[in-house]
Amino acid sequence: MRAFQRRAPRTLALAGAVTAAALLLAACGGTDDDPMAGMDHGGSSASASAAPSAPDASAGSFNDADVMFAQMMIPHHQQALEMAKLADGRAEDAGIKEIVAAVEKAQDPEIRKMKEWLKGWNKPESAGMGHSMAGMMSEQDMKDLAAVKGKDFDRKFAELMIAHHEGAVEMAKQEQKDGANAEAKALAGEVVRTQDAEIAELRKILDRL
């Protein structure tokens, strides 16, 4: 009996040690196959932070077509405004005067808007040399327009502005096709809508002059 009493504490101590070891292994989630399994080393959070973000599909995203559209449409609009200024004191037809007012009302704010885009995109306002723009008037065209008055001015203005607008519509349709920026594509759509309408009106004016 005394021998059993002497062995009992030793047996209980051994059992306690085995139990403690088992609990330690369970806490770590270790297995014979993968002793590291179940242990949280921050891997999941690190993986989440390292995952690539989705592409920016907001209205602020842009591509080369958007940049080119703004860079080329700015001087195109600026020339239309120069043509409109020549109408002061030269234009006679009421319809021509209405077109002039519409051009000035629409295109000056659009120029400012496109300049803001290019600044926000960290791009220059000018596309540089070597980029031809459809519908642009030559220096001689502008001199010829400035040299006439009355119906001669009205007729020449209508002819030149039709060609100018057609060039703008062509550029705007290209932007609608290839652009990525939602705001730029919306402005392109507005250019197509308004300038197509003005082209139709200018042709009517030409028919009655």
Short mmCIF file of N, CA and C in Angstrom, two decimals, residues 53-136:
data_model
loop_
_atom_site.label_atom_id
_atom_site.label_comp_id
_atom_site.label_asym_id
_atom_site.label_seq_id
_atom_site.Cartn_x
_atom_site.Cartn_y
_atom_site.Cartn_z
N SER A 53 -5.43 46.42 -56.76
CA SER A 53 -6.72 47.10 -56.73
C SER A 53 -7.36 47.04 -58.11
N ALA A 54 -8.67 47.18 -58.15
CA ALA A 54 -9.40 47.14 -59.42
C ALA A 54 -9.08 48.38 -60.23
N PRO A 55 -9.12 48.31 -61.56
CA PRO A 55 -8.85 49.48 -62.39
C PRO A 55 -9.84 50.60 -62.09
N ASP A 56 -9.34 51.83 -62.18
CA ASP A 56 -10.19 52.98 -61.91
C ASP A 56 -11.15 53.19 -63.06
N ALA A 57 -12.42 52.96 -62.81
CA ALA A 57 -13.44 53.11 -63.86
C ALA A 57 -14.23 54.40 -63.68
N SER A 58 -13.71 55.31 -62.83
CA SER A 58 -14.42 56.55 -62.57
C SER A 58 -14.30 57.49 -63.75
N ALA A 59 -15.03 58.60 -63.67
CA ALA A 59 -15.00 59.58 -64.75
C ALA A 59 -13.64 60.24 -64.88
N GLY A 60 -12.80 60.11 -63.83
CA GLY A 60 -11.48 60.73 -63.88
C GLY A 60 -10.45 59.94 -64.66
N SER A 61 -10.73 58.70 -64.99
CA SER A 61 -9.77 57.92 -65.76
C SER A 61 -9.76 58.41 -67.20
N PHE A 62 -8.62 58.25 -67.88
CA PHE A 62 -8.51 58.76 -69.24
C PHE A 62 -7.48 57.95 -70.01
N ASN A 63 -7.50 58.12 -71.34
CA ASN A 63 -6.49 57.46 -72.18
C ASN A 63 -5.94 58.46 -73.19
N ASP A 64 -5.08 57.98 -74.10
CA ASP A 64 -4.43 58.87 -75.06
C ASP A 64 -5.44 59.56 -75.98
N ALA A 65 -6.52 58.84 -76.31
CA ALA A 65 -7.53 59.44 -77.19
C ALA A 65 -8.19 60.64 -76.53
N ASP A 66 -8.45 60.56 -75.22
CA ASP A 66 -9.04 61.68 -74.49
C ASP A 66 -8.10 62.88 -74.50
N VAL A 67 -6.82 62.62 -74.27
CA VAL A 67 -5.83 63.70 -74.26
C VAL A 67 -5.76 64.37 -75.62
N MET A 68 -5.68 63.57 -76.68
CA MET A 68 -5.58 64.12 -78.03
C MET A 68 -6.84 64.92 -78.39
N PHE A 69 -7.99 64.42 -77.99
CA PHE A 69 -9.25 65.12 -78.25
C PHE A 69 -9.22 66.52 -77.65
N ALA A 70 -8.83 66.62 -76.39
CA ALA A 70 -8.79 67.93 -75.72
C ALA A 70 -7.73 68.83 -76.34
N GLN A 71 -6.53 68.28 -76.58
CA GLN A 71 -5.44 69.08 -77.12
C GLN A 71 -5.76 69.64 -78.51
N MET A 72 -6.50 68.89 -79.31
CA MET A 72 -6.81 69.33 -80.67
C MET A 72 -8.10 70.16 -80.73
N MET A 73 -9.05 69.84 -79.86
CA MET A 73 -10.32 70.57 -79.89
C MET A 73 -10.17 71.99 -79.33
N ILE A 74 -9.23 72.20 -78.44
CA ILE A 74 -9.03 73.55 -77.88
C ILE A 74 -8.70 74.56 -78.98
N PRO A 75 -7.63 74.34 -79.79
CA PRO A 75 -7.35 75.32 -80.85
C PRO A 75 -8.44 75.35 -81.93
N HIS A 76 -9.11 74.22 -82.12
CA HIS A 76 -10.21 74.18 -83.09
C HIS A 76 -11.33 75.11 -82.64
N HIS A 77 -11.69 75.03 -81.38
CA HIS A 77 -12.71 75.92 -80.82
C HIS A 77 -12.22 77.37 -80.84
N GLN A 78 -10.95 77.58 -80.53
CA GLN A 78 -10.42 78.94 -80.50
C GLN A 78 -10.53 79.61 -81.87
N GLN A 79 -10.29 78.84 -82.93
CA GLN A 79 -10.43 79.42 -84.26
C GLN A 79 -11.89 79.73 -84.58
N ALA A 80 -12.81 78.88 -84.14
CA ALA A 80 -14.23 79.16 -84.34
C ALA A 80 -14.62 80.46 -83.66
N LEU A 81 -14.06 80.72 -82.49
CA LEU A 81 -14.34 81.98 -81.78
C LEU A 81 -13.75 83.17 -82.53
N GLU A 82 -12.59 82.99 -83.14
CA GLU A 82 -11.98 84.06 -83.95
C GLU A 82 -12.87 84.38 -85.15
N MET A 83 -13.40 83.33 -85.77
CA MET A 83 -14.31 83.54 -86.90
C MET A 83 -15.58 84.26 -86.44
N ALA A 84 -16.07 83.89 -85.27
CA ALA A 84 -17.29 84.52 -84.74
C ALA A 84 -17.05 86.01 -84.45
N LYS A 85 -15.87 86.35 -83.96
CA LYS A 85 -15.57 87.76 -83.66
C LYS A 85 -15.57 88.61 -84.92
N LEU A 86 -15.17 88.02 -86.04
CA LEU A 86 -15.14 88.76 -87.30
C LEU A 86 -16.55 89.16 -87.76
N ALA A 87 -17.56 88.50 -87.23
CA ALA A 87 -18.94 88.81 -87.62
C ALA A 87 -19.39 90.17 -87.11
N ASP A 88 -18.74 90.64 -86.06
CA ASP A 88 -19.13 91.93 -85.48
C ASP A 88 -18.85 93.05 -86.49
N GLY A 89 -19.92 93.72 -86.94
CA GLY A 89 -19.79 94.80 -87.90
C GLY A 89 -19.72 94.33 -89.34
N ARG A 90 -19.70 93.02 -89.56
CA ARG A 90 -19.63 92.49 -90.93
C ARG A 90 -20.86 91.67 -91.30
N ALA A 91 -21.36 90.88 -90.37
CA ALA A 91 -22.51 90.00 -90.66
C ALA A 91 -23.78 90.82 -90.85
N GLU A 92 -24.63 90.36 -91.73
CA GLU A 92 -25.89 91.05 -92.01
C GLU A 92 -27.09 90.15 -91.73
N ASP A 93 -26.97 88.87 -92.04
CA ASP A 93 -28.08 87.93 -91.92
C ASP A 93 -28.34 87.60 -90.44
N ALA A 94 -29.64 87.61 -90.07
CA ALA A 94 -30.01 87.33 -88.68
C ALA A 94 -29.64 85.90 -88.28
N GLY A 95 -29.80 84.97 -89.22
CA GLY A 95 -29.45 83.59 -88.92
C GLY A 95 -27.98 83.40 -88.66
N ILE A 96 -27.13 84.11 -89.40
CA ILE A 96 -25.68 84.06 -89.17
C ILE A 96 -25.36 84.61 -87.79
N LYS A 97 -26.02 85.69 -87.44
CA LYS A 97 -25.78 86.30 -86.12
C LYS A 97 -26.18 85.35 -84.99
N GLU A 98 -27.25 84.59 -85.20
CA GLU A 98 -27.66 83.61 -84.19
C GLU A 98 -26.63 82.48 -84.06
N ILE A 99 -26.10 82.03 -85.17
CA ILE A 99 -25.06 80.99 -85.13
C ILE A 99 -23.83 81.51 -84.40
N VAL A 100 -23.45 82.75 -84.70
CA VAL A 100 -22.29 83.37 -84.04
C VAL A 100 -22.49 83.39 -82.52
N ALA A 101 -23.67 83.80 -82.08
CA ALA A 101 -23.96 83.86 -80.64
C ALA A 101 -23.91 82.47 -80.02
N ALA A 102 -24.41 81.47 -80.74
CA ALA A 102 -24.39 80.09 -80.22
C ALA A 102 -22.97 79.56 -80.10
N VAL A 103 -22.14 79.86 -81.09
CA VAL A 103 -20.74 79.43 -81.06
C VAL A 103 -20.03 80.03 -79.85
N GLU A 104 -20.22 81.33 -79.64
CA GLU A 104 -19.54 82.01 -78.53
C GLU A 104 -20.04 81.49 -77.17
N LYS A 105 -21.34 81.22 -77.09
CA LYS A 105 -21.90 80.75 -75.82
C LYS A 105 -21.41 79.35 -75.46
N ALA A 106 -21.28 78.47 -76.44
CA ALA A 106 -20.93 77.07 -76.17
C ALA A 106 -19.43 76.82 -76.09
N GLN A 107 -18.67 77.42 -76.99
CA GLN A 107 -17.29 76.96 -77.16
C GLN A 107 -16.30 77.57 -76.19
N ASP A 108 -16.55 78.78 -75.72
CA ASP A 108 -15.64 79.36 -74.72
C ASP A 108 -15.64 78.55 -73.42
N PRO A 109 -16.81 78.20 -72.87
CA PRO A 109 -16.80 77.35 -71.66
C PRO A 109 -16.19 75.96 -71.91
N GLU A 110 -16.39 75.42 -73.10
CA GLU A 110 -15.82 74.11 -73.41
C GLU A 110 -14.31 74.17 -73.46
N ILE A 111 -13.76 75.26 -73.96
CA ILE A 111 -12.31 75.43 -73.96
C ILE A 111 -11.78 75.41 -72.53
N ARG A 112 -12.43 76.16 -71.64
CA ARG A 112 -11.98 76.21 -70.24
C ARG A 112 -12.06 74.83 -69.59
N LYS A 113 -13.12 74.11 -69.91
CA LYS A 113 -13.30 72.78 -69.34
C LYS A 113 -12.19 71.83 -69.79
N MET A 114 -11.87 71.85 -71.08
CA MET A 114 -10.83 70.96 -71.61
C MET A 114 -9.45 71.32 -71.07
N LYS A 115 -9.20 72.59 -70.85
CA LYS A 115 -7.94 73.01 -70.25
C LYS A 115 -7.82 72.48 -68.82
N GLU A 116 -8.93 72.48 -68.09
CA GLU A 116 -8.94 71.93 -66.73
C GLU A 116 -8.64 70.43 -66.74
N TRP A 117 -9.22 69.71 -67.71
CA TRP A 117 -8.95 68.28 -67.80
C TRP A 117 -7.46 68.03 -68.00
N LEU A 118 -6.87 68.72 -68.96
CA LEU A 118 -5.45 68.49 -69.28
C LEU A 118 -4.56 68.83 -68.08
N LYS A 119 -4.92 69.86 -67.36
CA LYS A 119 -4.17 70.21 -66.16
C LYS A 119 -4.29 69.10 -65.11
N GLY A 120 -5.50 68.59 -64.93
CA GLY A 120 -5.72 67.51 -63.97
C GLY A 120 -5.04 66.22 -64.39
N TRP A 121 -4.92 66.00 -65.69
CA TRP A 121 -4.25 64.80 -66.21
C TRP A 121 -2.74 64.97 -66.30
N ASN A 122 -2.26 66.18 -65.95
CA ASN A 122 -0.82 66.49 -66.04
C ASN A 122 -0.31 66.35 -67.47
N LYS A 123 -1.11 66.88 -68.41
CA LYS A 123 -0.75 66.84 -69.83
C LYS A 123 -0.69 68.27 -70.37
N PRO A 124 0.16 68.52 -71.38
CA PRO A 124 0.24 69.88 -71.95
C PRO A 124 -1.01 70.23 -72.74
N GLU A 125 -1.29 71.53 -72.86
CA GLU A 125 -2.47 71.97 -73.60
C GLU A 125 -2.31 71.75 -75.09
N SER A 126 -1.08 71.78 -75.58
CA SER A 126 -0.83 71.64 -77.00
C SER A 126 -0.36 70.24 -77.35
N ALA A 127 -0.85 69.72 -78.48
CA ALA A 127 -0.41 68.41 -78.95
C ALA A 127 0.91 68.51 -79.70
N GLY A 128 1.40 69.74 -79.91
CA GLY A 128 2.63 69.92 -80.66
C GLY A 128 2.40 69.96 -82.15
N MET A 129 3.45 70.09 -82.88
CA MET A 129 3.36 70.17 -84.34
C MET A 129 3.17 68.77 -84.93
N GLY A 130 2.69 68.75 -86.15
CA GLY A 130 2.56 67.47 -86.85
C GLY A 130 1.20 66.84 -86.73
N HIS A 131 0.26 67.51 -86.02
CA HIS A 131 -1.09 66.97 -85.89
C HIS A 131 -2.05 67.87 -86.65
N SER A 132 -2.56 67.41 -87.77
CA SER A 132 -3.50 68.20 -88.56
C SER A 132 -4.90 68.04 -87.99
N MET A 133 -5.67 69.12 -88.04
CA MET A 133 -7.02 69.09 -87.51
C MET A 133 -8.00 69.35 -88.65
N ALA A 134 -8.95 68.46 -88.81
CA ALA A 134 -9.93 68.58 -89.89
C ALA A 134 -10.74 69.86 -89.74
N GLY A 135 -10.93 70.55 -90.85
CA GLY A 135 -11.79 71.72 -90.86
C GLY A 135 -11.14 73.02 -90.46
N MET A 136 -9.87 73.00 -90.11
CA MET A 136 -9.20 74.24 -89.69
C MET A 136 -9.00 75.15 -90.89
#
